[in-house]
Short mmCIF file of C-alpha atoms in Angstrom, two decimals:
data_model
loop_
_atom_site.label_atom_id
_atom_site.label_comp_id
_atom_site.label_asym_id
_atom_site.label_seq_id
_atom_site.Cartn_x
_atom_site.Cartn_y
_atom_site.Cartn_z
CA UNK A 226 -2.90 0.44 28.78
CA UNK A 227 -0.43 -1.76 26.87
CA UNK A 228 -1.54 -3.66 23.80
CA UNK A 229 -1.85 -7.41 24.23
CA UNK A 230 0.59 -9.21 22.02
CA UNK A 231 1.27 -12.93 22.08
CA UNK A 232 4.79 -13.80 23.18
CA UNK A 233 7.28 -14.33 20.39
CA UNK A 234 10.65 -16.00 20.48
CA UNK A 235 11.78 -13.77 17.61
CA UNK A 236 13.15 -10.30 18.22
CA UNK A 237 11.25 -7.48 16.46
CA UNK A 238 14.08 -6.95 14.00
CA UNK A 239 14.18 -10.65 13.15
CA UNK A 240 10.52 -11.05 12.17
CA UNK A 241 9.95 -11.72 8.49
CA UNK A 242 7.19 -12.42 5.99
CA UNK A 243 7.15 -14.70 2.97
CA UNK A 244 6.48 -13.32 -0.47
CA UNK A 245 4.34 -15.24 -2.99
CA UNK A 246 7.59 -16.49 -4.56
CA UNK A 247 8.66 -17.93 -1.19
CA UNK A 248 11.40 -15.43 -0.35
CA UNK A 249 11.60 -14.12 3.20
CA UNK A 250 11.75 -10.36 3.65
CA UNK A 251 11.60 -8.21 6.82
CA UNK A 252 8.05 -7.65 8.08
CA UNK A 253 8.49 -3.85 7.98
CA UNK A 254 9.42 -3.97 4.30
CA UNK A 255 6.42 -6.16 3.54
CA UNK A 256 4.10 -3.69 5.29
CA UNK A 257 5.73 -0.74 3.49
CA UNK A 258 5.30 -2.36 0.07
CA UNK A 259 1.65 -3.24 0.82
CA UNK A 260 1.01 0.37 1.82
CA UNK A 261 2.66 1.74 -1.32
CA UNK A 262 0.68 -0.64 -3.55
CA UNK A 263 -2.58 0.49 -1.92
CA UNK A 264 -1.66 4.16 -2.41
CA UNK A 265 -0.82 3.58 -6.09
CA UNK A 266 -4.02 1.62 -6.67
CA UNK A 267 -6.05 4.34 -4.97
CA UNK A 268 -4.36 7.04 -7.07
CA UNK A 269 -4.84 5.02 -10.26
CA UNK A 270 -8.51 4.55 -9.45
CA UNK A 271 -8.99 8.31 -9.17
CA UNK A 272 -7.25 9.20 -12.43
CA UNK A 273 -10.07 8.39 -14.87
CA UNK A 274 -12.47 10.70 -13.06
CA UNK A 275 -9.89 13.50 -13.12
CA UNK A 276 -9.34 12.99 -16.86
CA UNK A 277 -13.10 13.06 -17.44
CA UNK A 278 -13.38 16.32 -15.50
CA UNK A 279 -10.52 17.85 -17.51
CA UNK A 280 -12.12 16.85 -20.81
CA UNK A 281 -15.46 18.29 -19.68
CA UNK A 282 -13.77 21.56 -18.69
CA UNK A 283 -12.03 21.82 -22.07
CA UNK A 284 -15.38 21.29 -23.82
CA UNK A 285 -16.98 24.01 -21.71
CA UNK A 286 -14.26 26.51 -22.60
CA UNK A 287 -15.06 26.42 -26.35
#
């Protein structure tokens, strides 16, 4: 069953998004950057717990 999408006068390659600074960039690039930012934030959020585990392991070794 096809997905319902509203009709658009723009071709898929011509669709763009505006950045906070007002520049227009291709929609695919905007989605890619958003995805990368989320991955980095998720990885950064996990780092402190990994560091805590490593410090606990080093204390247990002595």
